[in-house]
PDB file of C-alpha atoms in Angstrom:
ATOM      1  CA  MET A 251     -32.674 -34.845 -13.014  1.00 54.00           C
ATOM      2  CA  LYS A 252     -29.691 -36.257 -11.123  1.00 59.00           C
ATOM      3  CA  ILE A 253     -28.062 -37.362 -14.392  1.00 61.00           C
ATOM      4  CA  GLU A 254     -28.562 -33.865 -15.842  1.00 61.00           C
ATOM      5  CA  ASN A 255     -26.955 -32.220 -12.767  1.00 69.00           C
ATOM      6  CA  LYS A 256     -24.094 -34.718 -12.931  1.00 71.00           C
ATOM      7  CA  ASN A 257     -23.514 -33.848 -16.579  1.00 72.00           C
ATOM      8  CA  LYS A 258     -23.482 -30.143 -15.736  1.00 75.00           C
ATOM      9  CA  ILE A 259     -20.927 -30.716 -12.984  1.00 79.00           C
ATOM     10  CA  SER A 260     -18.776 -32.807 -15.327  1.00 81.00           C
ATOM     11  CA  ALA A 261     -18.950 -30.073 -17.973  1.00 82.00           C
ATOM     12  CA  ALA A 262     -17.970 -27.458 -15.389  1.00 82.00           C
ATOM     13  CA  TYR A 263     -14.930 -29.502 -14.315  1.00 85.00           C
ATOM     14  CA  PHE A 264     -14.014 -30.033 -17.967  1.00 85.00           C
ATOM     15  CA  PHE A 265     -13.913 -26.296 -18.665  1.00 87.00           C
ATOM     16  CA  LEU A 266     -12.210 -25.488 -15.347  1.00 89.00           C
ATOM     17  CA  ALA A 267      -9.552 -28.174 -15.722  1.00 91.00           C
ATOM     18  CA  PRO A 268      -7.107 -26.211 -17.972  1.00 91.00           C
ATOM     19  CA  ALA A 269      -7.131 -23.187 -15.648  1.00 91.00           C
ATOM     20  CA  LEU A 270      -6.875 -25.328 -12.500  1.00 91.00           C
ATOM     21  CA  LEU A 271      -4.038 -27.333 -14.038  1.00 94.00           C
ATOM     22  CA  ALA A 272      -2.145 -24.152 -14.926  1.00 94.00           C
ATOM     23  CA  ILE A 273      -2.643 -22.788 -11.382  1.00 93.00           C
ATOM     24  CA  PHE A 274      -1.404 -26.067  -9.906  1.00 93.00           C
ATOM     25  CA  ILE A 275       1.685 -26.233 -12.152  1.00 94.00           C
ATOM     26  CA  PHE A 276       2.702 -22.581 -12.044  1.00 93.00           C
ATOM     27  CA  PHE A 277       1.587 -21.656  -8.503  1.00 91.00           C
ATOM     28  CA  PHE A 278       1.122 -24.550  -6.108  1.00 93.00           C
ATOM     29  CA  LEU A 279       4.061 -26.662  -7.315  1.00 95.00           C
ATOM     30  CA  PRO A 280       6.565 -23.760  -7.029  1.00 93.00           C
ATOM     31  CA  VAL A 281       5.206 -22.907  -3.565  1.00 93.00           C
ATOM     32  CA  ILE A 282       5.599 -26.527  -2.425  1.00 95.00           C
ATOM     33  CA  ALA A 283       9.102 -26.667  -3.943  1.00 93.00           C
ATOM     34  CA  ALA A 284      10.082 -23.398  -2.222  1.00 94.00           C
ATOM     35  CA  PHE A 285       8.772 -24.692   1.103  1.00 95.00           C
ATOM     36  CA  ILE A 286      10.905 -27.827   0.768  1.00 94.00           C
ATOM     37  CA  ILE A 287      13.944 -25.771  -0.291  1.00 94.00           C
ATOM     38  CA  SER A 288      13.574 -23.636   2.848  1.00 95.00           C
ATOM     39  CA  PHE A 289      14.643 -26.713   4.860  1.00 95.00           C
ATOM     40  CA  THR A 290      17.811 -27.209   2.801  1.00 94.00           C
ATOM     41  CA  ASP A 291      21.109 -25.439   2.148  1.00 91.00           C
ATOM     42  CA  PHE A 292      20.254 -25.164  -1.562  1.00 90.00           C
ATOM     43  CA  ASP A 293      22.723 -22.733  -3.205  1.00 85.00           C
ATOM     44  CA  ILE A 294      24.593 -22.097  -6.471  1.00 78.00           C
ATOM     45  CA  TYR A 295      26.504 -25.377  -6.146  1.00 79.00           C
ATOM     46  CA  ALA A 296      23.244 -27.309  -5.909  1.00 79.00           C
ATOM     47  CA  LEU A 297      22.140 -25.802  -9.228  1.00 75.00           C
ATOM     48  CA  GLY A 298      24.967 -27.681 -10.937  1.00 76.00           C
ATOM     49  CA  ASN A 299      24.515 -30.878  -8.969  1.00 78.00           C
ATOM     50  CA  TYR A 300      21.436 -31.563  -6.843  1.00 78.00           C
ATOM     51  CA  SER A 301      23.431 -34.066  -4.772  1.00 78.00           C
ATOM     52  CA  ASN A 302      25.144 -31.065  -3.144  1.00 80.00           C
ATOM     53  CA  THR A 303      21.842 -30.194  -1.455  1.00 85.00           C
ATOM     54  CA  ARG A 304      21.497 -31.187   2.187  1.00 90.00           C
ATOM     55  CA  PHE A 305      18.444 -31.111   4.413  1.00 91.00           C
ATOM     56  CA  ILE A 306      19.259 -28.905   7.387  1.00 94.00           C
ATOM     57  CA  TRP A 307      15.630 -28.747   8.586  1.00 90.00           C
ATOM     58  CA  PHE A 308      14.946 -25.663  10.732  1.00 93.00           C
ATOM     59  CA  SER A 309      18.506 -24.277  10.679  1.00 95.00           C
ATOM     60  CA  ASN A 310      17.609 -21.572   8.145  1.00 95.00           C
ATOM     61  CA  TYR A 311      14.767 -20.377  10.361  1.00 96.00           C
ATOM     62  CA  PHE A 312      16.913 -20.427  13.502  1.00 96.00           C
ATOM     63  CA  ASP A 313      19.663 -18.504  11.669  1.00 95.00           C
ATOM     64  CA  LEU A 314      17.070 -16.042  10.454  1.00 94.00           C
ATOM     65  CA  PHE A 315      15.922 -15.167  13.954  1.00 93.00           C
ATOM     66  CA  ASN A 316      19.559 -14.519  14.899  1.00 95.00           C
ATOM     67  CA  ASP A 317      20.204 -12.410  11.799  1.00 96.00           C
ATOM     68  CA  ALA A 318      20.468  -8.722  12.719  1.00 96.00           C
ATOM     69  CA  LEU A 319      20.053  -7.638   9.096  1.00 96.00           C
ATOM     70  CA  PHE A 320      16.757  -9.540   8.839  1.00 97.00           C
ATOM     71  CA  TRP A 321      15.426  -7.741  11.911  1.00 97.00           C
ATOM     72  CA  THR A 322      16.521  -4.423  10.392  1.00 97.00           C
ATOM     73  CA  ALA A 323      14.661  -5.262   7.183  1.00 97.00           C
ATOM     74  CA  LEU A 324      11.583  -6.354   9.151  1.00 97.00           C
ATOM     75  CA  LYS A 325      11.644  -3.158  11.220  1.00 97.00           C
ATOM     76  CA  ASN A 326      11.888  -1.058   8.047  1.00 97.00           C
ATOM     77  CA  THR A 327       9.035  -2.975   6.432  1.00 97.00           C
ATOM     78  CA  LEU A 328       6.787  -2.590   9.489  1.00 97.00           C
ATOM     79  CA  TYR A 329       7.621   1.128   9.633  1.00 97.00           C
ATOM     80  CA  TYR A 330       6.660   1.429   5.964  1.00 97.00           C
ATOM     81  CA  VAL A 331       3.400  -0.516   6.360  1.00 97.00           C
ATOM     82  CA  LEU A 332       2.308   1.252   9.555  1.00 96.00           C
ATOM     83  CA  ALA A 333       3.092   4.705   8.167  1.00 96.00           C
ATOM     84  CA  ALA A 334       2.213   4.410   4.469  1.00 96.00           C
ATOM     85  CA  GLY A 335      -0.862   2.196   4.975  1.00 95.00           C
ATOM     86  CA  PRO A 336      -3.036   4.567   7.053  1.00 96.00           C
ATOM     87  CA  ILE A 337      -1.872   7.603   5.049  1.00 97.00           C
ATOM     88  CA  SER A 338      -2.733   5.876   1.769  1.00 96.00           C
ATOM     89  CA  VAL A 339      -6.185   4.832   3.034  1.00 96.00           C
ATOM     90  CA  ALA A 340      -6.887   8.338   4.397  1.00 96.00           C
ATOM     91  CA  VAL A 341      -5.802  10.067   1.167  1.00 96.00           C
ATOM     92  CA  SER A 342      -7.845   7.588  -0.894  1.00 96.00           C
ATOM     93  CA  LEU A 343     -10.941   8.203   1.235  1.00 95.00           C
ATOM     94  CA  GLY A 344     -10.513  11.960   1.069  1.00 94.00           C
ATOM     95  CA  ALA A 345     -10.113  11.921  -2.710  1.00 94.00           C
ATOM     96  CA  ALA A 346     -13.125   9.611  -3.072  1.00 94.00           C
ATOM     97  CA  ILE A 347     -15.338  11.902  -0.972  1.00 92.00           C
ATOM     98  CA  LEU A 348     -14.271  14.931  -3.022  1.00 91.00           C
ATOM     99  CA  LEU A 349     -14.887  13.202  -6.346  1.00 91.00           C
ATOM    100  CA  ASN A 350     -18.226  11.844  -5.143  1.00 89.00           C
ATOM    101  CA  SER A 351     -19.389  15.311  -4.154  1.00 85.00           C
ATOM    102  CA  LYS A 352     -22.099  16.954  -6.239  1.00 80.00           C
ATOM    103  CA  LEU A 353     -20.093  20.197  -6.220  1.00 78.00           C
ATOM    104  CA  ILE A 354     -17.221  18.748  -8.274  1.00 79.00           C
ATOM    105  CA  LYS A 355     -17.408  19.001 -12.064  1.00 83.00           C
ATOM    106  CA  PHE A 356     -15.458  16.954 -14.637  1.00 83.00           C
ATOM    107  CA  LYS A 357     -15.340  13.978 -12.268  1.00 84.00           C
ATOM    108  CA  GLY A 358     -14.332  11.594 -15.036  1.00 85.00           C
ATOM    109  CA  ILE A 359     -11.223  13.629 -15.831  1.00 90.00           C
ATOM    110  CA  PHE A 360     -10.163  13.822 -12.196  1.00 88.00           C
ATOM    111  CA  ARG A 361     -10.674  10.085 -11.724  1.00 89.00           C
ATOM    112  CA  LEU A 362      -8.542   9.403 -14.798  1.00 89.00           C
ATOM    113  CA  VAL A 363      -5.773  11.727 -13.610  1.00 91.00           C
ATOM    114  CA  TYR A 364      -5.721  10.255 -10.091  1.00 92.00           C
ATOM    115  CA  PHE A 365      -5.781   6.685 -11.404  1.00 93.00           C
ATOM    116  CA  MET A 366      -3.007   7.139 -13.979  1.00 93.00           C
ATOM    117  CA  PRO A 367      -0.139   6.654 -11.479  1.00 93.00           C
ATOM    118  CA  VAL A 368      -1.598   3.240 -10.561  1.00 94.00           C
ATOM    119  CA  VAL A 369      -1.229   1.897 -14.107  1.00 92.00           C
ATOM    120  CA  THR A 370       2.158   3.545 -14.691  1.00 92.00           C
ATOM    121  CA  THR A 371       5.164   1.224 -14.459  1.00 91.00           C
ATOM    122  CA  LEU A 372       6.555   1.369 -10.929  1.00 90.00           C
ATOM    123  CA  VAL A 373      10.183   1.424 -12.065  1.00 89.00           C
ATOM    124  CA  ALA A 374       9.513   4.415 -14.342  1.00 91.00           C
ATOM    125  CA  VAL A 375       7.717   6.221 -11.503  1.00 93.00           C
ATOM    126  CA  ALA A 376      10.597   5.526  -9.096  1.00 91.00           C
ATOM    127  CA  ILE A 377      13.150   6.901 -11.556  1.00 90.00           C
ATOM    128  CA  VAL A 378      11.116  10.092 -12.045  1.00 93.00           C
ATOM    129  CA  TRP A 379      10.828  10.552  -8.287  1.00 95.00           C
ATOM    130  CA  ARG A 380      14.595  10.092  -7.936  1.00 93.00           C
ATOM    131  CA  PHE A 381      14.992  13.218 -10.054  1.00 93.00           C
ATOM    132  CA  ILE A 382      12.336  15.038  -8.006  1.00 95.00           C
ATOM    133  CA  TYR A 383      14.245  14.173  -4.816  1.00 95.00           C
ATOM    134  CA  ASN A 384      17.680  15.011  -6.263  1.00 93.00           C
ATOM    135  CA  PRO A 385      19.491  17.279  -3.757  1.00 90.00           C
ATOM    136  CA  GLY A 386      21.196  19.303  -6.504  1.00 87.00           C
ATOM    137  CA  PHE A 387      18.537  19.963  -9.124  1.00 88.00           C
ATOM    138  CA  GLY A 388      15.391  18.258  -7.834  1.00 91.00           C
ATOM    139  CA  LEU A 389      12.030  20.002  -8.117  1.00 93.00           C
ATOM    140  CA  LEU A 390      11.177  19.422  -4.439  1.00 94.00           C
ATOM    141  CA  ASN A 391      14.248  21.200  -3.085  1.00 94.00           C
ATOM    142  CA  TYR A 392      13.765  23.951  -5.679  1.00 94.00           C
ATOM    143  CA  ALA A 393      10.199  24.542  -4.449  1.00 93.00           C
ATOM    144  CA  LEU A 394      11.257  24.455  -0.793  1.00 92.00           C
ATOM    145  CA  SER A 395      14.024  26.990  -1.470  1.00 92.00           C
ATOM    146  CA  PHE A 396      11.333  29.675  -1.912  1.00 92.00           C
ATOM    147  CA  LEU A 397      10.299  28.958   1.681  1.00 90.00           C
ATOM    148  CA  GLY A 398      13.868  29.385   2.907  1.00 91.00           C
ATOM    149  CA  VAL A 399      14.436  25.643   3.425  1.00 89.00           C
ATOM    150  CA  ASN A 400      17.979  24.447   2.763  1.00 91.00           C
ATOM    151  CA  SER A 401      18.603  21.621   0.321  1.00 91.00           C
ATOM    152  CA  ILE A 402      17.796  18.167   1.789  1.00 93.00           C
ATOM    153  CA  ASP A 403      19.369  14.938   0.596  1.00 94.00           C
ATOM    154  CA  TRP A 404      16.057  13.075   0.617  1.00 95.00           C
ATOM    155  CA  LEU A 405      17.331   9.681  -0.491  1.00 95.00           C
ATOM    156  CA  GLY A 406      20.824  10.004   0.978  1.00 94.00           C
ATOM    157  CA  SER A 407      19.788  10.629   4.569  1.00 94.00           C
ATOM    158  CA  PRO A 408      18.816   7.676   6.819  1.00 94.00           C
ATOM    159  CA  ALA A 409      16.218   9.921   8.483  1.00 94.00           C
ATOM    160  CA  TRP A 410      14.544  11.043   5.244  1.00 96.00           C
ATOM    161  CA  ALA A 411      14.972   8.093   2.871  1.00 96.00           C
ATOM    162  CA  MET A 412      12.042   5.972   4.097  1.00 97.00           C
ATOM    163  CA  PRO A 413       9.620   8.943   4.458  1.00 96.00           C
ATOM    164  CA  SER A 414      10.538   9.906   0.888  1.00 96.00           C
ATOM    165  CA  ILE A 415       9.664   6.428  -0.358  1.00 96.00           C
ATOM    166  CA  ILE A 416       6.421   6.519   1.641  1.00 97.00           C
ATOM    167  CA  ILE A 417       5.359   9.800  -0.009  1.00 96.00           C
ATOM    168  CA  MET A 418       6.056   8.371  -3.455  1.00 96.00           C
ATOM    169  CA  SER A 419       4.209   5.125  -2.667  1.00 95.00           C
ATOM    170  CA  VAL A 420       1.115   6.936  -1.389  1.00 96.00           C
ATOM    171  CA  TRP A 421       1.024   9.073  -4.544  1.00 96.00           C
ATOM    172  CA  LYS A 422       1.471   5.978  -6.716  1.00 95.00           C
ATOM    173  CA  ASN A 423      -1.160   3.760  -5.062  1.00 94.00           C
ATOM    174  CA  PHE A 424      -3.963   5.908  -3.646  1.00 95.00           C
ATOM    175  CA  GLY A 425      -5.896   6.029  -6.940  1.00 94.00           C
ATOM    176  CA  TYR A 426      -6.724   2.313  -6.839  1.00 95.00           C
ATOM    177  CA  ASN A 427      -8.213   2.500  -3.346  1.00 95.00           C
ATOM    178  CA  MET A 428      -9.973   5.721  -4.296  1.00 95.00           C
ATOM    179  CA  ILE A 429     -11.997   3.875  -6.963  1.00 94.00           C
ATOM    180  CA  ILE A 430     -13.037   1.252  -4.396  1.00 95.00           C
ATOM    181  CA  PHE A 431     -14.094   3.948  -1.924  1.00 96.00           C
ATOM    182  CA  ILE A 432     -16.105   5.741  -4.632  1.00 94.00           C
ATOM    183  CA  ALA A 433     -17.986   2.509  -5.295  1.00 93.00           C
ATOM    184  CA  GLY A 434     -18.655   2.191  -1.556  1.00 94.00           C
ATOM    185  CA  LEU A 435     -19.855   5.785  -1.283  1.00 93.00           C
ATOM    186  CA  GLN A 436     -22.253   5.338  -4.184  1.00 92.00           C
ATOM    187  CA  ASN A 437     -23.839   2.378  -2.404  1.00 92.00           C
ATOM    188  CA  ILE A 438     -24.797   4.488   0.633  1.00 91.00           C
ATOM    189  CA  PRO A 439     -28.544   5.323   0.392  1.00 91.00           C
ATOM    190  CA  GLU A 440     -29.120   8.987  -0.317  1.00 89.00           C
ATOM    191  CA  TYR A 441     -32.137   9.127   2.011  1.00 89.00           C
ATOM    192  CA  LEU A 442     -29.818   8.770   5.019  1.00 90.00           C
ATOM    193  CA  TYR A 443     -28.180  12.097   4.199  1.00 88.00           C
ATOM    194  CA  GLU A 444     -31.566  13.681   3.452  1.00 86.00           C
ATOM    195  CA  ALA A 445     -32.870  12.582   6.851  1.00 90.00           C
ATOM    196  CA  ALA A 446     -29.718  13.928   8.508  1.00 89.00           C
ATOM    197  CA  ASP A 447     -30.235  17.283   6.741  1.00 88.00           C
ATOM    198  CA  LEU A 448     -33.766  17.464   8.085  1.00 87.00           C
ATOM    199  CA  GLU A 449     -32.416  16.819  11.585  1.00 84.00           C
ATOM    200  CA  GLY A 450     -29.968  19.692  11.169  1.00 84.00           C
ATOM    201  CA  ALA A 451     -26.755  17.607  11.035  1.00 86.00           C
ATOM    202  CA  ASN A 452     -23.759  19.384   9.500  1.00 88.00           C
ATOM    203  CA  GLY A 453     -21.255  17.866   7.081  1.00 84.00           C
ATOM    204  CA  TRP A 454     -18.876  16.580   9.749  1.00 89.00           C
ATOM    205  CA  GLN A 455     -21.704  14.978  11.733  1.00 91.00           C
ATOM    206  CA  GLN A 456     -22.993  13.264   8.600  1.00 90.00           C
ATOM    207  CA  PHE A 457     -19.501  11.995   7.767  1.00 91.00           C
ATOM    208  CA  LYS A 458     -18.955  10.695  11.304  1.00 90.00           C
ATOM    209  CA  SER A 459     -22.397   9.149  11.797  1.00 91.00           C
ATOM    210  CA  ILE A 460     -23.281   7.951   8.290  1.00 91.00           C
ATOM    211  CA  THR A 461     -20.336   7.811   5.893  1.00 92.00           C
ATOM    212  CA  LEU A 462     -17.748   6.178   8.149  1.00 91.00           C
ATOM    213  CA  PRO A 463     -20.038   3.460   9.607  1.00 90.00           C
ATOM    214  CA  MET A 464     -21.463   2.599   6.171  1.00 92.00           C
ATOM    215  CA  LEU A 465     -17.958   2.448   4.697  1.00 93.00           C
ATOM    216  CA  ALA A 466     -16.568   0.215   7.470  1.00 89.00           C
ATOM    217  CA  PRO A 467     -16.554  -3.031   5.389  1.00 88.00           C
ATOM    218  CA  THR A 468     -15.006  -1.196   2.437  1.00 92.00           C
ATOM    219  CA  THR A 469     -12.372   0.393   4.688  1.00 92.00           C
ATOM    220  CA  ILE A 470     -11.426  -2.977   6.173  1.00 90.00           C
ATOM    221  CA  PHE A 471     -11.128  -4.494   2.694  1.00 91.00           C
ATOM    222  CA  VAL A 472      -8.985  -1.590   1.480  1.00 94.00           C
ATOM    223  CA  GLY A 473      -6.850  -1.900   4.603  1.00 92.00           C
ATOM    224  CA  ILE A 474      -6.269  -5.616   3.967  1.00 91.00           C
ATOM    225  CA  ILE A 475      -5.222  -5.281   0.331  1.00 93.00           C
ATOM    226  CA  THR A 476      -3.101  -2.222   1.132  1.00 95.00           C
ATOM    227  CA  ALA A 477      -1.271  -4.006   3.961  1.00 94.00           C
ATOM    228  CA  ILE A 478      -0.651  -7.102   1.823  1.00 93.00           C
ATOM    229  CA  GLY A 479       0.739  -4.968  -0.991  1.00 94.00           C
ATOM    230  CA  PHE A 480       2.893  -2.779   1.246  1.00 96.00           C
ATOM    231  CA  PHE A 481       4.408  -5.772   3.066  1.00 96.00           C
ATOM    232  CA  GLN A 482       5.819  -6.755  -0.337  1.00 95.00           C
ATOM    233  CA  LEU A 483       7.815  -3.535  -0.653  1.00 95.00           C
ATOM    234  CA  PHE A 484      10.634  -4.085  -3.136  1.00 95.00           C
ATOM    235  CA  ALA A 485      10.818  -2.044  -6.335  1.00 92.00           C
ATOM    236  CA  GLU A 486      10.748   1.388  -4.682  1.00 93.00           C
ATOM    237  CA  PRO A 487      13.838   0.975  -2.458  1.00 94.00           C
ATOM    238  CA  TYR A 488      15.545  -1.256  -5.038  1.00 94.00           C
ATOM    239  CA  VAL A 489      15.398   1.448  -7.718  1.00 92.00           C
ATOM    240  CA  MET A 490      15.611   4.560  -5.555  1.00 93.00           C
ATOM    241  CA  THR A 491      18.053   3.685  -2.744  1.00 94.00           C
ATOM    242  CA  GLU A 492      19.163   0.047  -3.216  1.00 92.00           C
ATOM    243  CA  GLY A 493      18.241  -0.465   0.434  1.00 93.00           C
ATOM    244  CA  GLY A 494      20.430   2.350   1.730  1.00 91.00           C
ATOM    245  CA  PRO A 495      21.583   4.561   3.170  1.00 93.00           C
ATOM    246  CA  LEU A 496      22.874   2.372   6.020  1.00 94.00           C
ATOM    247  CA  ASN A 497      20.137  -0.206   5.298  1.00 95.00           C
ATOM    248  CA  SER A 498      17.491   2.321   6.362  1.00 96.00           C
ATOM    249  CA  THR A 499      15.211   1.354   3.447  1.00 96.00           C
ATOM    250  CA  LEU A 500      16.093  -2.341   3.200  1.00 97.00           C
ATOM    251  CA  SER A 501      12.827  -4.309   3.068  1.00 97.00           C
ATOM    252  CA  VAL A 502      12.189  -7.981   3.805  1.00 97.00           C
ATOM    253  CA  VAL A 503      11.502  -8.750   0.133  1.00 97.00           C
ATOM    254  CA  GLN A 504      14.639  -6.914  -0.941  1.00 96.00           C
ATOM    255  CA  TYR A 505      16.690  -8.823   1.633  1.00 97.00           C
ATOM    256  CA  MET A 506      15.129 -12.052   0.370  1.00 96.00           C
ATOM    257  CA  TYR A 507      16.122 -11.071  -3.186  1.00 96.00           C
ATOM    258  CA  GLN A 508      19.685 -10.288  -2.138  1.00 95.00           C
ATOM    259  CA  GLU A 509      20.136 -13.575  -0.321  1.00 94.00           C
ATOM    260  CA  GLY A 510      18.591 -15.593  -3.142  1.00 92.00           C
ATOM    261  CA  PHE A 511      19.865 -13.923  -6.319  1.00 91.00           C
ATOM    262  CA  ARG A 512      22.962 -12.023  -5.244  1.00 90.00           C
ATOM    263  CA  TRP A 513      24.505 -14.467  -2.792  1.00 90.00           C
ATOM    264  CA  TRP A 514      22.648 -17.568  -4.083  1.00 89.00           C
ATOM    265  CA  HIS A 515      21.540 -18.693  -0.630  1.00 92.00           C
ATOM    266  CA  MET A 516      18.308 -20.040  -2.078  1.00 92.00           C
ATOM    267  CA  GLY A 517      17.302 -22.111   0.962  1.00 94.00           C
ATOM    268  CA  TYR A 518      17.823 -19.165   3.293  1.00 96.00           C
ATOM    269  CA  SER A 519      15.944 -16.877   0.891  1.00 95.00           C
ATOM    270  CA  ALA A 520      13.005 -19.300   0.776  1.00 95.00           C
ATOM    271  CA  SER A 521      12.799 -19.307   4.569  1.00 96.00           C
ATOM    272  CA  ILE A 522      12.566 -15.494   4.511  1.00 96.00           C
ATOM    273  CA  ALA A 523       9.694 -15.774   2.031  1.00 96.00           C
ATOM    274  CA  PHE A 524       7.702 -18.083   4.295  1.00 96.00           C
ATOM    275  CA  ILE A 525       8.308 -15.970   7.378  1.00 96.00           C
ATOM    276  CA  LEU A 526       6.931 -13.000   5.428  1.00 95.00           C
ATOM    277  CA  PHE A 527       3.974 -15.115   4.281  1.00 95.00           C
ATOM    278  CA  PHE A 528       3.257 -16.054   7.899  1.00 95.00           C
ATOM    279  CA  ILE A 529       3.350 -12.388   8.980  1.00 95.00           C
ATOM    280  CA  ILE A 530       1.003 -11.326   6.162  1.00 94.00           C
ATOM    281  CA  PHE A 531      -1.298 -14.254   6.985  1.00 94.00           C
ATOM    282  CA  ILE A 532      -1.527 -13.232  10.664  1.00 94.00           C
ATOM    283  CA  VAL A 533      -2.186  -9.576   9.769  1.00 91.00           C
ATOM    284  CA  THR A 534      -4.869 -10.584   7.251  1.00 89.00           C
ATOM    285  CA  ILE A 535      -6.613 -12.882   9.745  1.00 91.00           C
ATOM    286  CA  ALA A 536      -6.595 -10.093  12.348  1.00 88.00           C
ATOM    287  CA  GLN A 537      -8.129  -7.636   9.870  1.00 83.00           C
ATOM    288  CA  LEU A 538     -10.769 -10.148   8.783  1.00 82.00           C
ATOM    289  CA  LYS A 539     -11.691 -10.733  12.428  1.00 83.00           C
ATOM    290  CA  LEU A 540     -12.008  -6.980  12.856  1.00 77.00           C
ATOM    291  CA  GLN A 541     -14.282  -6.870   9.814  1.00 73.00           C
ATOM    292  CA  LYS A 542     -16.456  -9.619  11.267  1.00 74.00           C
ATOM    293  CA  ASP A 543     -16.731  -7.719  14.556  1.00 68.00           C
ATOM    294  CA  THR A 544     -17.885  -4.567  12.741  1.00 64.00           C
ATOM    295  CA  GLU A 545     -20.676  -6.339  10.842  1.00 62.00           C
TER     296      GLU A 545
END
């Protein structure tokens, strides 16, 4: 029996080995290399001759904490996560409840329509929304003109640029979370709602006392994956505003990209990446602890 189990384990490792090897080569090795580079002054000159690389240890991290532009990018990213995250989760939950309702017909069509933006290329979506936000001929300003609202430079104003990106991001991403919420709603026993009906509970009372508590684990999970994704904000401001105006939409990932691939400060860029990883790690741990407390 022990020999048979040992053979099964050996067979499992044999079939897992190619995938594990690929993960090690293409994921773990680059991460380790990037972590080492973050302690160096690796730049464009080091690409030609590795002997030009010097270990400067924690200097990149110390410089980062004294970098005003990094703090601007971090502030913008936190603003985006704290604003877009809850809105995206709320819109996803609302859409899921509507599509899970017995009163809605053609649910499959609505789910397809709401999910289509998720699978659409982000760059293409951002370009389309640039035209929607255009102050001269954009559809949004045209619609608002019927309400007597003057033309707004949505992407050219520091006050409106980030909210504009948030609106586009919520529209683009809510369909994915909506599918997860629908799955969670379908796992809630129907007899709980039937018992609540017999007790005379209205729709709001049922939502507050049954739906929300039963969806708590799903909501925490959706919150975690949404926060992780939104902390990696890059393509939206890169395509729509290039981080402007006045760095009002500059994100941490975009700043990391600029330092690494525009100015070739690869060591400095790597240190930004690991600071962002640490922030995401702390936020994820906090959300997981919250999930454990709700169970």
